[in-house]
């Protein structure tokens, strides 16, 4: 008996969402065992799957070790695997995977910083981002101007933006002096630049935006800008619980990887900022490496908060 539908398998392996994979299959870009694939085909280990002629290593869902990393995005990096303008991307500093790929969970715009999650489980990433699951995102926002009680009530009751109603689940003061004040806000969706647009709807300008939490994962205290750490079994399983996914055998850190993470917690690595890489590239006349999934081919994904 075949294991799973082809479009689900491709999405789970991080090549795009199920809907995107259906379009890739429809366009004739996928073959299974040297024959043209159709939507609804079922695949299992041993089948030869190719996308645009490139072989995709298929691993049964229960055999693949689920991995998640937390990355502290600095300003100046874009949330895309392939930028036509050659700007630094969040994927450039991630650890390399063999016969696998990192899938980004949510996005931040080029001027925003903070927590980004990446996983090698495409289905998990899709569920964590889907609006129906109402996964909470939390941000620290520096605002030019004062959020009065009336404005706070408006922002939490709902504002009509150009793409529909939007609102914060919660907004709290975070301190600050003069015209710049900090606020902590929560959202249960991730539309393009939504935090900034909500404040702008009230005549306020966001001067800094930092994501501090996604779902059950807080921005780790030991994590510095431009660095990443890999999550262990307990943290990964709390994420899968949020989206009703079963734990997977072998999840988490083991051996040298676990020891490395403990060392980072005890002695955090120094921050790395995107500006440094721009200087290095200018000096070396180097161009950034580019890569992209079938779903993102020819498309720039820079967007959001």
PDB file of C-alpha atoms in Angstrom:
ATOM      1  CA  UNK A   1       0.000   0.000   0.000  1.00  0.00           C
ATOM      2  CA  UNK A   2       1.276   3.469  -0.923  1.00  0.00           C
ATOM      3  CA  UNK A   3       2.112   5.774   1.982  1.00  0.00           C
ATOM      4  CA  UNK A   4       0.673   9.200   1.107  1.00  0.00           C
ATOM      5  CA  UNK A   5      -0.541  11.500  -1.635  1.00  0.00           C
ATOM      6  CA  UNK A   6       2.173  13.017  -3.796  1.00  0.00           C
ATOM      7  CA  UNK A   7       1.227  16.662  -3.173  1.00  0.00           C
ATOM      8  CA  UNK A   8       1.260  16.079   0.594  1.00  0.00           C
ATOM      9  CA  UNK A   9       4.650  14.371   0.433  1.00  0.00           C
ATOM     10  CA  UNK A  10       6.168  17.238  -1.574  1.00  0.00           C
ATOM     11  CA  UNK A  11       4.734  19.817   0.830  1.00  0.00           C
ATOM     12  CA  UNK A  12       5.989  17.882   3.842  1.00  0.00           C
ATOM     13  CA  UNK A  13       9.467  17.816   2.352  1.00  0.00           C
ATOM     14  CA  UNK A  14       9.417  21.604   2.225  1.00  0.00           C
ATOM     15  CA  UNK A  15       8.932  22.338  -1.474  1.00  0.00           C
ATOM     16  CA  UNK A  16       5.867  24.528  -0.856  1.00  0.00           C
ATOM     17  CA  UNK A  17       2.289  24.352   0.370  1.00  0.00           C
ATOM     18  CA  UNK A  18      -0.031  21.557  -0.794  1.00  0.00           C
ATOM     19  CA  UNK A  19      -1.877  23.979  -3.066  1.00  0.00           C
ATOM     20  CA  UNK A  20       1.404  25.150  -4.602  1.00  0.00           C
ATOM     21  CA  UNK A  21       2.495  21.560  -5.114  1.00  0.00           C
ATOM     22  CA  UNK A  22      -0.782  20.771  -6.852  1.00  0.00           C
ATOM     23  CA  UNK A  23      -0.033  23.559  -9.333  1.00  0.00           C
ATOM     24  CA  UNK A  24       3.512  22.256  -9.838  1.00  0.00           C
ATOM     25  CA  UNK A  25       2.102  18.768 -10.548  1.00  0.00           C
ATOM     26  CA  UNK A  26      -0.578  20.157 -12.904  1.00  0.00           C
ATOM     27  CA  UNK A  27       2.075  22.005 -14.900  1.00  0.00           C
ATOM     28  CA  UNK A  28       3.816  18.715 -15.677  1.00  0.00           C
ATOM     29  CA  UNK A  29       6.972  19.460 -13.716  1.00  0.00           C
ATOM     30  CA  UNK A  30       6.788  16.303 -11.566  1.00  0.00           C
ATOM     31  CA  UNK A  31       7.484  12.685 -12.508  1.00  0.00           C
ATOM     32  CA  UNK A  32       7.144   9.499 -10.470  1.00  0.00           C
ATOM     33  CA  UNK A  33       9.129   6.444 -11.592  1.00  0.00           C
ATOM     34  CA  UNK A  34       9.892   8.170 -14.920  1.00  0.00           C
ATOM     35  CA  UNK A  35       6.221   8.775 -15.695  1.00  0.00           C
ATOM     36  CA  UNK A  36       4.231  12.036 -15.566  1.00  0.00           C
ATOM     37  CA  UNK A  37       2.609  12.582 -12.168  1.00  0.00           C
ATOM     38  CA  UNK A  38      -1.006  13.521 -11.548  1.00  0.00           C
ATOM     39  CA  UNK A  39      -2.727  14.975  -8.505  1.00  0.00           C
ATOM     40  CA  UNK A  40      -3.799  12.171  -6.190  1.00  0.00           C
ATOM     41  CA  UNK A  41      -0.922   9.832  -7.063  1.00  0.00           C
ATOM     42  CA  UNK A  42       0.355   8.022  -3.984  1.00  0.00           C
ATOM     43  CA  UNK A  43       4.024   7.481  -3.248  1.00  0.00           C
ATOM     44  CA  UNK A  44       6.132   5.448  -0.842  1.00  0.00           C
ATOM     45  CA  UNK A  45       9.848   4.842  -0.126  1.00  0.00           C
ATOM     46  CA  UNK A  46      11.485   3.359  -3.202  1.00  0.00           C
ATOM     47  CA  UNK A  47       9.587   5.520  -5.671  1.00  0.00           C
ATOM     48  CA  UNK A  48      11.715   7.864  -7.779  1.00  0.00           C
ATOM     49  CA  UNK A  49      10.280  11.380  -7.578  1.00  0.00           C
ATOM     50  CA  UNK A  50      11.653  14.219  -9.696  1.00  0.00           C
ATOM     51  CA  UNK A  51      10.711  17.907  -9.805  1.00  0.00           C
ATOM     52  CA  UNK A  52      12.005  19.827 -12.831  1.00  0.00           C
ATOM     53  CA  UNK A  53      14.280  16.835 -13.454  1.00  0.00           C
ATOM     54  CA  UNK A  54      15.881  16.992 -10.011  1.00  0.00           C
ATOM     55  CA  UNK A  55      15.455  13.877  -7.901  1.00  0.00           C
ATOM     56  CA  UNK A  56      13.738  14.399  -4.537  1.00  0.00           C
ATOM     57  CA  UNK A  57      14.784  11.963  -1.816  1.00  0.00           C
ATOM     58  CA  UNK A  58      11.551  10.625  -0.355  1.00  0.00           C
ATOM     59  CA  UNK A  59      11.476   9.643   3.303  1.00  0.00           C
ATOM     60  CA  UNK A  60       8.461   8.194   5.052  1.00  0.00           C
ATOM     61  CA  UNK A  61       6.889  10.673   7.456  1.00  0.00           C
ATOM     62  CA  UNK A  62       7.511   8.426  10.447  1.00  0.00           C
ATOM     63  CA  UNK A  63      11.179   7.875   9.550  1.00  0.00           C
ATOM     64  CA  UNK A  64      12.226  11.494   9.082  1.00  0.00           C
ATOM     65  CA  UNK A  65      13.623  13.221  12.169  1.00  0.00           C
ATOM     66  CA  UNK A  66      11.645  16.389  12.820  1.00  0.00           C
ATOM     67  CA  UNK A  67      13.908  19.389  13.398  1.00  0.00           C
ATOM     68  CA  UNK A  68      13.228  23.027  14.346  1.00  0.00           C
ATOM     69  CA  UNK A  69      15.655  25.922  14.722  1.00  0.00           C
ATOM     70  CA  UNK A  70      15.123  29.391  16.193  1.00  0.00           C
ATOM     71  CA  UNK A  71      16.897  32.242  14.375  1.00  0.00           C
ATOM     72  CA  UNK A  72      17.337  35.818  15.588  1.00  0.00           C
ATOM     73  CA  UNK A  73      16.790  37.856  12.429  1.00  0.00           C
ATOM     74  CA  UNK A  74      18.695  41.149  12.217  1.00  0.00           C
ATOM     75  CA  UNK A  75      17.614  44.223  10.255  1.00  0.00           C
ATOM     76  CA  UNK A  76      18.658  44.211   6.621  1.00  0.00           C
ATOM     77  CA  UNK A  77      17.925  40.550   5.859  1.00  0.00           C
ATOM     78  CA  UNK A  78      14.972  39.523   3.739  1.00  0.00           C
ATOM     79  CA  UNK A  79      12.786  36.469   4.314  1.00  0.00           C
ATOM     80  CA  UNK A  80      13.381  34.863   0.944  1.00  0.00           C
ATOM     81  CA  UNK A  81      15.566  32.074  -0.380  1.00  0.00           C
ATOM     82  CA  UNK A  82      16.183  33.931  -3.631  1.00  0.00           C
ATOM     83  CA  UNK A  83      16.476  37.729  -3.907  1.00  0.00           C
ATOM     84  CA  UNK A  84      16.932  39.229  -7.410  1.00  0.00           C
ATOM     85  CA  UNK A  85      18.564  42.309  -5.842  1.00  0.00           C
ATOM     86  CA  UNK A  86      21.249  40.246  -4.124  1.00  0.00           C
ATOM     87  CA  UNK A  87      20.402  41.358  -0.595  1.00  0.00           C
ATOM     88  CA  UNK A  88      21.308  39.174   2.409  1.00  0.00           C
ATOM     89  CA  UNK A  89      18.657  36.545   3.174  1.00  0.00           C
ATOM     90  CA  UNK A  90      17.745  34.724   6.372  1.00  0.00           C
ATOM     91  CA  UNK A  91      18.615  31.372   4.771  1.00  0.00           C
ATOM     92  CA  UNK A  92      22.309  32.134   4.292  1.00  0.00           C
ATOM     93  CA  UNK A  93      23.293  31.490   7.918  1.00  0.00           C
ATOM     94  CA  UNK A  94      21.256  28.341   8.489  1.00  0.00           C
ATOM     95  CA  UNK A  95      22.996  24.979   8.891  1.00  0.00           C
ATOM     96  CA  UNK A  96      23.189  22.918   5.709  1.00  0.00           C
ATOM     97  CA  UNK A  97      20.921  19.905   5.293  1.00  0.00           C
ATOM     98  CA  UNK A  98      21.544  16.795   3.195  1.00  0.00           C
ATOM     99  CA  UNK A  99      18.612  15.670   1.032  1.00  0.00           C
ATOM    100  CA  UNK A 100      16.349  18.011   2.988  1.00  0.00           C
ATOM    101  CA  UNK A 101      15.559  21.713   3.322  1.00  0.00           C
ATOM    102  CA  UNK A 102      14.540  24.319   5.868  1.00  0.00           C
ATOM    103  CA  UNK A 103      11.021  25.709   5.648  1.00  0.00           C
ATOM    104  CA  UNK A 104      10.415  29.144   7.149  1.00  0.00           C
ATOM    105  CA  UNK A 105       7.527  29.564   9.595  1.00  0.00           C
ATOM    106  CA  UNK A 106       6.092  33.030   9.024  1.00  0.00           C
ATOM    107  CA  UNK A 107       8.063  36.064   7.851  1.00  0.00           C
ATOM    108  CA  UNK A 108       9.365  39.432   9.000  1.00  0.00           C
ATOM    109  CA  UNK A 109       9.953  42.435   6.753  1.00  0.00           C
ATOM    110  CA  UNK A 110      13.463  43.655   5.998  1.00  0.00           C
ATOM    111  CA  UNK A 111      13.387  46.295   8.766  1.00  0.00           C
ATOM    112  CA  UNK A 112      11.994  43.979  11.464  1.00  0.00           C
ATOM    113  CA  UNK A 113      14.015  41.779  13.808  1.00  0.00           C
ATOM    114  CA  UNK A 114      13.505  38.904  16.196  1.00  0.00           C
ATOM    115  CA  UNK A 115      12.371  35.313  16.267  1.00  0.00           C
ATOM    116  CA  UNK A 116      12.050  33.244  13.105  1.00  0.00           C
ATOM    117  CA  UNK A 117      11.385  29.505  13.236  1.00  0.00           C
ATOM    118  CA  UNK A 118      12.557  27.059  10.573  1.00  0.00           C
ATOM    119  CA  UNK A 119      11.695  23.372  10.316  1.00  0.00           C
ATOM    120  CA  UNK A 120      12.407  20.496   7.940  1.00  0.00           C
ATOM    121  CA  UNK A 121       8.752  19.409   8.290  1.00  0.00           C
ATOM    122  CA  UNK A 122       6.730  21.202   5.608  1.00  0.00           C
ATOM    123  CA  UNK A 123       3.378  20.033   6.964  1.00  0.00           C
ATOM    124  CA  UNK A 124       4.222  21.342  10.429  1.00  0.00           C
ATOM    125  CA  UNK A 125       5.260  24.728   8.991  1.00  0.00           C
ATOM    126  CA  UNK A 126       2.026  24.936   7.002  1.00  0.00           C
ATOM    127  CA  UNK A 127      -0.124  24.245  10.060  1.00  0.00           C
ATOM    128  CA  UNK A 128       1.776  26.730  12.239  1.00  0.00           C
ATOM    129  CA  UNK A 129       1.150  29.474   9.673  1.00  0.00           C
ATOM    130  CA  UNK A 130      -2.440  28.650   8.720  1.00  0.00           C
ATOM    131  CA  UNK A 131      -4.914  31.264  10.060  1.00  0.00           C
ATOM    132  CA  UNK A 132      -7.397  28.581  11.167  1.00  0.00           C
ATOM    133  CA  UNK A 133      -4.988  27.413  13.884  1.00  0.00           C
ATOM    134  CA  UNK A 134      -4.763  30.920  15.411  1.00  0.00           C
ATOM    135  CA  UNK A 135      -1.149  30.600  16.543  1.00  0.00           C
ATOM    136  CA  UNK A 136      -0.210  33.607  18.696  1.00  0.00           C
ATOM    137  CA  UNK A 137       2.664  35.860  17.644  1.00  0.00           C
ATOM    138  CA  UNK A 138       4.006  38.419  20.119  1.00  0.00           C
ATOM    139  CA  UNK A 139       5.980  41.570  19.306  1.00  0.00           C
ATOM    140  CA  UNK A 140       7.809  44.365  21.108  1.00  0.00           C
ATOM    141  CA  UNK A 141       7.060  47.538  19.156  1.00  0.00           C
ATOM    142  CA  UNK A 142       8.570  51.012  19.527  1.00  0.00           C
ATOM    143  CA  UNK A 143       6.029  53.586  18.441  1.00  0.00           C
ATOM    144  CA  UNK A 144       6.513  57.249  17.619  1.00  0.00           C
ATOM    145  CA  UNK A 145       3.628  58.804  19.531  1.00  0.00           C
ATOM    146  CA  UNK A 146       1.322  57.791  22.341  1.00  0.00           C
ATOM    147  CA  UNK A 147      -1.168  54.955  22.274  1.00  0.00           C
ATOM    148  CA  UNK A 148      -4.050  56.448  24.219  1.00  0.00           C
ATOM    149  CA  UNK A 149      -6.624  54.228  25.966  1.00  0.00           C
ATOM    150  CA  UNK A 150      -9.055  55.038  23.135  1.00  0.00           C
ATOM    151  CA  UNK A 151      -6.546  53.978  20.477  1.00  0.00           C
ATOM    152  CA  UNK A 152      -5.748  50.775  22.418  1.00  0.00           C
ATOM    153  CA  UNK A 153      -9.460  49.910  22.539  1.00  0.00           C
ATOM    154  CA  UNK A 154      -9.765  50.519  18.804  1.00  0.00           C
ATOM    155  CA  UNK A 155      -6.747  48.350  18.008  1.00  0.00           C
ATOM    156  CA  UNK A 156      -8.037  45.447  20.114  1.00  0.00           C
ATOM    157  CA  UNK A 157     -11.663  45.704  18.954  1.00  0.00           C
ATOM    158  CA  UNK A 158     -10.811  45.749  15.259  1.00  0.00           C
ATOM    159  CA  UNK A 159      -9.697  48.046  12.432  1.00  0.00           C
ATOM    160  CA  UNK A 160     -10.685  47.762   8.779  1.00  0.00           C
ATOM    161  CA  UNK A 161      -7.518  47.550   6.681  1.00  0.00           C
ATOM    162  CA  UNK A 162      -7.346  47.287   2.893  1.00  0.00           C
ATOM    163  CA  UNK A 163      -7.313  43.472   3.144  1.00  0.00           C
ATOM    164  CA  UNK A 164     -10.037  43.137   5.796  1.00  0.00           C
ATOM    165  CA  UNK A 165     -10.575  43.464   9.534  1.00  0.00           C
ATOM    166  CA  UNK A 166      -7.541  43.163  11.796  1.00  0.00           C
ATOM    167  CA  UNK A 167      -6.922  43.500  15.498  1.00  0.00           C
ATOM    168  CA  UNK A 168      -4.463  42.888  18.297  1.00  0.00           C
ATOM    169  CA  UNK A 169      -5.413  40.239  20.815  1.00  0.00           C
ATOM    170  CA  UNK A 170      -3.701  42.305  23.484  1.00  0.00           C
ATOM    171  CA  UNK A 171      -1.657  45.508  23.823  1.00  0.00           C
ATOM    172  CA  UNK A 172       0.363  46.558  26.861  1.00  0.00           C
ATOM    173  CA  UNK A 173       2.724  49.419  27.622  1.00  0.00           C
ATOM    174  CA  UNK A 174       6.401  48.517  27.648  1.00  0.00           C
ATOM    175  CA  UNK A 175       8.047  51.713  28.852  1.00  0.00           C
ATOM    176  CA  UNK A 176      10.141  54.356  27.136  1.00  0.00           C
ATOM    177  CA  UNK A 177      10.725  58.079  27.393  1.00  0.00           C
ATOM    178  CA  UNK A 178       9.963  61.073  25.199  1.00  0.00           C
ATOM    179  CA  UNK A 179       8.072  60.572  21.943  1.00  0.00           C
ATOM    180  CA  UNK A 180       9.164  56.945  21.503  1.00  0.00           C
ATOM    181  CA  UNK A 181       7.230  54.418  23.598  1.00  0.00           C
ATOM    182  CA  UNK A 182       7.443  50.628  23.673  1.00  0.00           C
ATOM    183  CA  UNK A 183       4.382  48.369  23.543  1.00  0.00           C
ATOM    184  CA  UNK A 184       3.898  44.616  23.639  1.00  0.00           C
ATOM    185  CA  UNK A 185       1.248  43.318  21.233  1.00  0.00           C
ATOM    186  CA  UNK A 186      -0.182  39.912  20.331  1.00  0.00           C
ATOM    187  CA  UNK A 187      -1.680  38.707  17.038  1.00  0.00           C
ATOM    188  CA  UNK A 188      -3.258  35.439  15.937  1.00  0.00           C
ATOM    189  CA  UNK A 189      -2.524  35.803  12.240  1.00  0.00           C
ATOM    190  CA  UNK A 190       0.360  36.871  10.045  1.00  0.00           C
ATOM    191  CA  UNK A 191      -0.753  39.143   7.234  1.00  0.00           C
ATOM    192  CA  UNK A 192       1.690  41.340   5.348  1.00  0.00           C
ATOM    193  CA  UNK A 193       3.095  44.119   7.628  1.00  0.00           C
ATOM    194  CA  UNK A 194       0.024  43.773   9.815  1.00  0.00           C
ATOM    195  CA  UNK A 195       1.526  45.168  13.032  1.00  0.00           C
ATOM    196  CA  UNK A 196       2.853  48.250  11.272  1.00  0.00           C
ATOM    197  CA  UNK A 197      -0.382  48.838   9.357  1.00  0.00           C
ATOM    198  CA  UNK A 198      -2.516  48.601  12.478  1.00  0.00           C
ATOM    199  CA  UNK A 199      -0.518  51.340  14.201  1.00  0.00           C
ATOM    200  CA  UNK A 200      -0.402  53.416  11.009  1.00  0.00           C
ATOM    201  CA  UNK A 201      -4.208  53.282  10.833  1.00  0.00           C
ATOM    202  CA  UNK A 202      -4.196  55.366  14.028  1.00  0.00           C
ATOM    203  CA  UNK A 203      -1.666  57.903  12.762  1.00  0.00           C
ATOM    204  CA  UNK A 204       1.252  56.278  14.611  1.00  0.00           C
ATOM    205  CA  UNK A 205       4.611  55.245  13.152  1.00  0.00           C
ATOM    206  CA  UNK A 206       6.507  52.089  14.153  1.00  0.00           C
ATOM    207  CA  UNK A 207      10.225  52.848  14.498  1.00  0.00           C
ATOM    208  CA  UNK A 208      11.290  49.366  15.694  1.00  0.00           C
ATOM    209  CA  UNK A 209       9.644  45.966  15.635  1.00  0.00           C
ATOM    210  CA  UNK A 210      10.931  42.824  17.350  1.00  0.00           C
ATOM    211  CA  UNK A 211       9.146  39.464  17.373  1.00  0.00           C
ATOM    212  CA  UNK A 212       9.561  37.913  20.797  1.00  0.00           C
ATOM    213  CA  UNK A 213       7.349  34.815  20.546  1.00  0.00           C
ATOM    214  CA  UNK A 214       5.816  32.476  17.981  1.00  0.00           C
ATOM    215  CA  UNK A 215       3.324  29.978  19.388  1.00  0.00           C
ATOM    216  CA  UNK A 216       4.880  28.287  22.414  1.00  0.00           C
ATOM    217  CA  UNK A 217       8.451  29.393  21.576  1.00  0.00           C
ATOM    218  CA  UNK A 218       9.909  32.561  23.091  1.00  0.00           C
ATOM    219  CA  UNK A 219      12.979  34.282  21.673  1.00  0.00           C
ATOM    220  CA  UNK A 220      15.718  32.491  23.683  1.00  0.00           C
ATOM    221  CA  UNK A 221      17.619  34.756  26.081  1.00  0.00           C
ATOM    222  CA  UNK A 222      20.945  33.242  25.053  1.00  0.00           C
ATOM    223  CA  UNK A 223      20.320  33.855  21.348  1.00  0.00           C
ATOM    224  CA  UNK A 224      22.132  36.819  19.788  1.00  0.00           C
ATOM    225  CA  UNK A 225      21.336  38.702  16.589  1.00  0.00           C
ATOM    226  CA  UNK A 226      22.202  36.742  13.446  1.00  0.00           C
ATOM    227  CA  UNK A 227      22.563  33.453  15.343  1.00  0.00           C
ATOM    228  CA  UNK A 228      20.454  30.309  15.553  1.00  0.00           C
ATOM    229  CA  UNK A 229      19.930  27.452  17.974  1.00  0.00           C
ATOM    230  CA  UNK A 230      18.235  24.109  17.439  1.00  0.00           C
ATOM    231  CA  UNK A 231      15.252  23.228  19.595  1.00  0.00           C
ATOM    232  CA  UNK A 232      15.160  20.051  21.659  1.00  0.00           C
ATOM    233  CA  UNK A 233      12.394  17.447  21.851  1.00  0.00           C
ATOM    234  CA  UNK A 234      10.303  19.133  24.569  1.00  0.00           C
ATOM    235  CA  UNK A 235      10.049  22.464  22.712  1.00  0.00           C
ATOM    236  CA  UNK A 236       9.330  20.793  19.370  1.00  0.00           C
ATOM    237  CA  UNK A 237       6.576  18.655  20.862  1.00  0.00           C
ATOM    238  CA  UNK A 238       4.880  21.702  22.404  1.00  0.00           C
ATOM    239  CA  UNK A 239       4.724  23.189  18.900  1.00  0.00           C
ATOM    240  CA  UNK A 240       3.264  20.041  17.363  1.00  0.00           C
ATOM    241  CA  UNK A 241       0.685  19.879  20.167  1.00  0.00           C
ATOM    242  CA  UNK A 242      -0.533  23.360  19.139  1.00  0.00           C
ATOM    243  CA  UNK A 243      -1.416  22.085  15.665  1.00  0.00           C
ATOM    244  CA  UNK A 244      -2.593  18.576  16.599  1.00  0.00           C
ATOM    245  CA  UNK A 245       0.373  16.680  15.148  1.00  0.00           C
ATOM    246  CA  UNK A 246       1.749  13.492  16.659  1.00  0.00           C
ATOM    247  CA  UNK A 247       5.263  13.423  18.139  1.00  0.00           C
ATOM    248  CA  UNK A 248       7.815  11.716  15.926  1.00  0.00           C
ATOM    249  CA  UNK A 249      10.415   9.152  16.940  1.00  0.00           C
ATOM    250  CA  UNK A 250      13.957  10.527  17.073  1.00  0.00           C
ATOM    251  CA  UNK A 251      12.890  14.162  17.458  1.00  0.00           C
ATOM    252  CA  UNK A 252      15.270  16.383  19.399  1.00  0.00           C
ATOM    253  CA  UNK A 253      18.967  16.809  20.017  1.00  0.00           C
ATOM    254  CA  UNK A 254      21.398  13.967  20.565  1.00  0.00           C
ATOM    255  CA  UNK A 255      25.091  13.522  21.282  1.00  0.00           C
ATOM    256  CA  UNK A 256      27.419  16.280  20.048  1.00  0.00           C
ATOM    257  CA  UNK A 257      24.509  18.466  18.887  1.00  0.00           C
ATOM    258  CA  UNK A 258      23.009  18.474  22.367  1.00  0.00           C
ATOM    259  CA  UNK A 259      26.378  19.283  23.939  1.00  0.00           C
ATOM    260  CA  UNK A 260      26.876  22.176  21.507  1.00  0.00           C
ATOM    261  CA  UNK A 261      23.527  23.722  22.434  1.00  0.00           C
ATOM    262  CA  UNK A 262      24.371  23.489  26.115  1.00  0.00           C
ATOM    263  CA  UNK A 263      27.637  25.327  25.485  1.00  0.00           C
ATOM    264  CA  UNK A 264      25.786  28.103  23.631  1.00  0.00           C
ATOM    265  CA  UNK A 265      23.355  28.498  26.522  1.00  0.00           C
ATOM    266  CA  UNK A 266      26.206  28.827  28.991  1.00  0.00           C
ATOM    267  CA  UNK A 267      28.312  31.055  26.738  1.00  0.00           C
ATOM    268  CA  UNK A 268      26.234  32.776  24.008  1.00  0.00           C
ATOM    269  CA  UNK A 269      27.916  33.441  20.672  1.00  0.00           C
ATOM    270  CA  UNK A 270      28.530  37.059  19.651  1.00  0.00           C
ATOM    271  CA  UNK A 271      25.928  38.861  17.551  1.00  0.00           C
ATOM    272  CA  UNK A 272      26.303  38.955  13.768  1.00  0.00           C
ATOM    273  CA  UNK A 273      24.607  41.678  11.769  1.00  0.00           C
ATOM    274  CA  UNK A 274      23.722  41.813   8.087  1.00  0.00           C
ATOM    275  CA  UNK A 275      25.663  45.077   7.563  1.00  0.00           C
ATOM    276  CA  UNK A 276      28.935  43.197   8.106  1.00  0.00           C
ATOM    277  CA  UNK A 277      28.193  40.851   5.229  1.00  0.00           C
ATOM    278  CA  UNK A 278      27.405  43.750   2.882  1.00  0.00           C
ATOM    279  CA  UNK A 279      30.903  45.125   3.508  1.00  0.00           C
ATOM    280  CA  UNK A 280      32.490  41.698   3.008  1.00  0.00           C
ATOM    281  CA  UNK A 281      30.704  41.217  -0.305  1.00  0.00           C
ATOM    282  CA  UNK A 282      31.755  44.634  -1.543  1.00  0.00           C
ATOM    283  CA  UNK A 283      35.388  43.885  -0.666  1.00  0.00           C
ATOM    284  CA  UNK A 284      35.392  40.432  -2.235  1.00  0.00           C
ATOM    285  CA  UNK A 285      33.104  41.226  -5.194  1.00  0.00           C
ATOM    286  CA  UNK A 286      31.189  38.146  -4.153  1.00  0.00           C
ATOM    287  CA  UNK A 287      27.625  37.372  -5.029  1.00  0.00           C
ATOM    288  CA  UNK A 288      25.249  35.659  -2.596  1.00  0.00           C
ATOM    289  CA  UNK A 289      24.312  32.056  -3.169  1.00  0.00           C
ATOM    290  CA  UNK A 290      20.800  31.656  -4.429  1.00  0.00           C
ATOM    291  CA  UNK A 291      18.416  28.790  -4.101  1.00  0.00           C
ATOM    292  CA  UNK A 292      14.699  28.336  -4.367  1.00  0.00           C
ATOM    293  CA  UNK A 293      11.953  25.774  -4.098  1.00  0.00           C
ATOM    294  CA  UNK A 294       9.743  24.772  -7.029  1.00  0.00           C
ATOM    295  CA  UNK A 295       6.898  26.730  -5.466  1.00  0.00           C
ATOM    296  CA  UNK A 296       8.958  29.927  -5.251  1.00  0.00           C
ATOM    297  CA  UNK A 297      10.652  29.757  -8.637  1.00  0.00           C
ATOM    298  CA  UNK A 298      10.880  33.224 -10.161  1.00  0.00           C
ATOM    299  CA  UNK A 299       9.178  34.802  -7.180  1.00  0.00           C
ATOM    300  CA  UNK A 300      10.405  37.062  -4.342  1.00  0.00           C
ATOM    301  CA  UNK A 301       8.856  36.271  -0.964  1.00  0.00           C
ATOM    302  CA  UNK A 302       9.905  39.347   1.021  1.00  0.00           C
ATOM    303  CA  UNK A 303       6.862  40.416   3.064  1.00  0.00           C
ATOM    304  CA  UNK A 304       5.054  40.587   6.366  1.00  0.00           C
ATOM    305  CA  UNK A 305       5.152  42.332   9.695  1.00  0.00           C
TER     306      UNK A 305
END
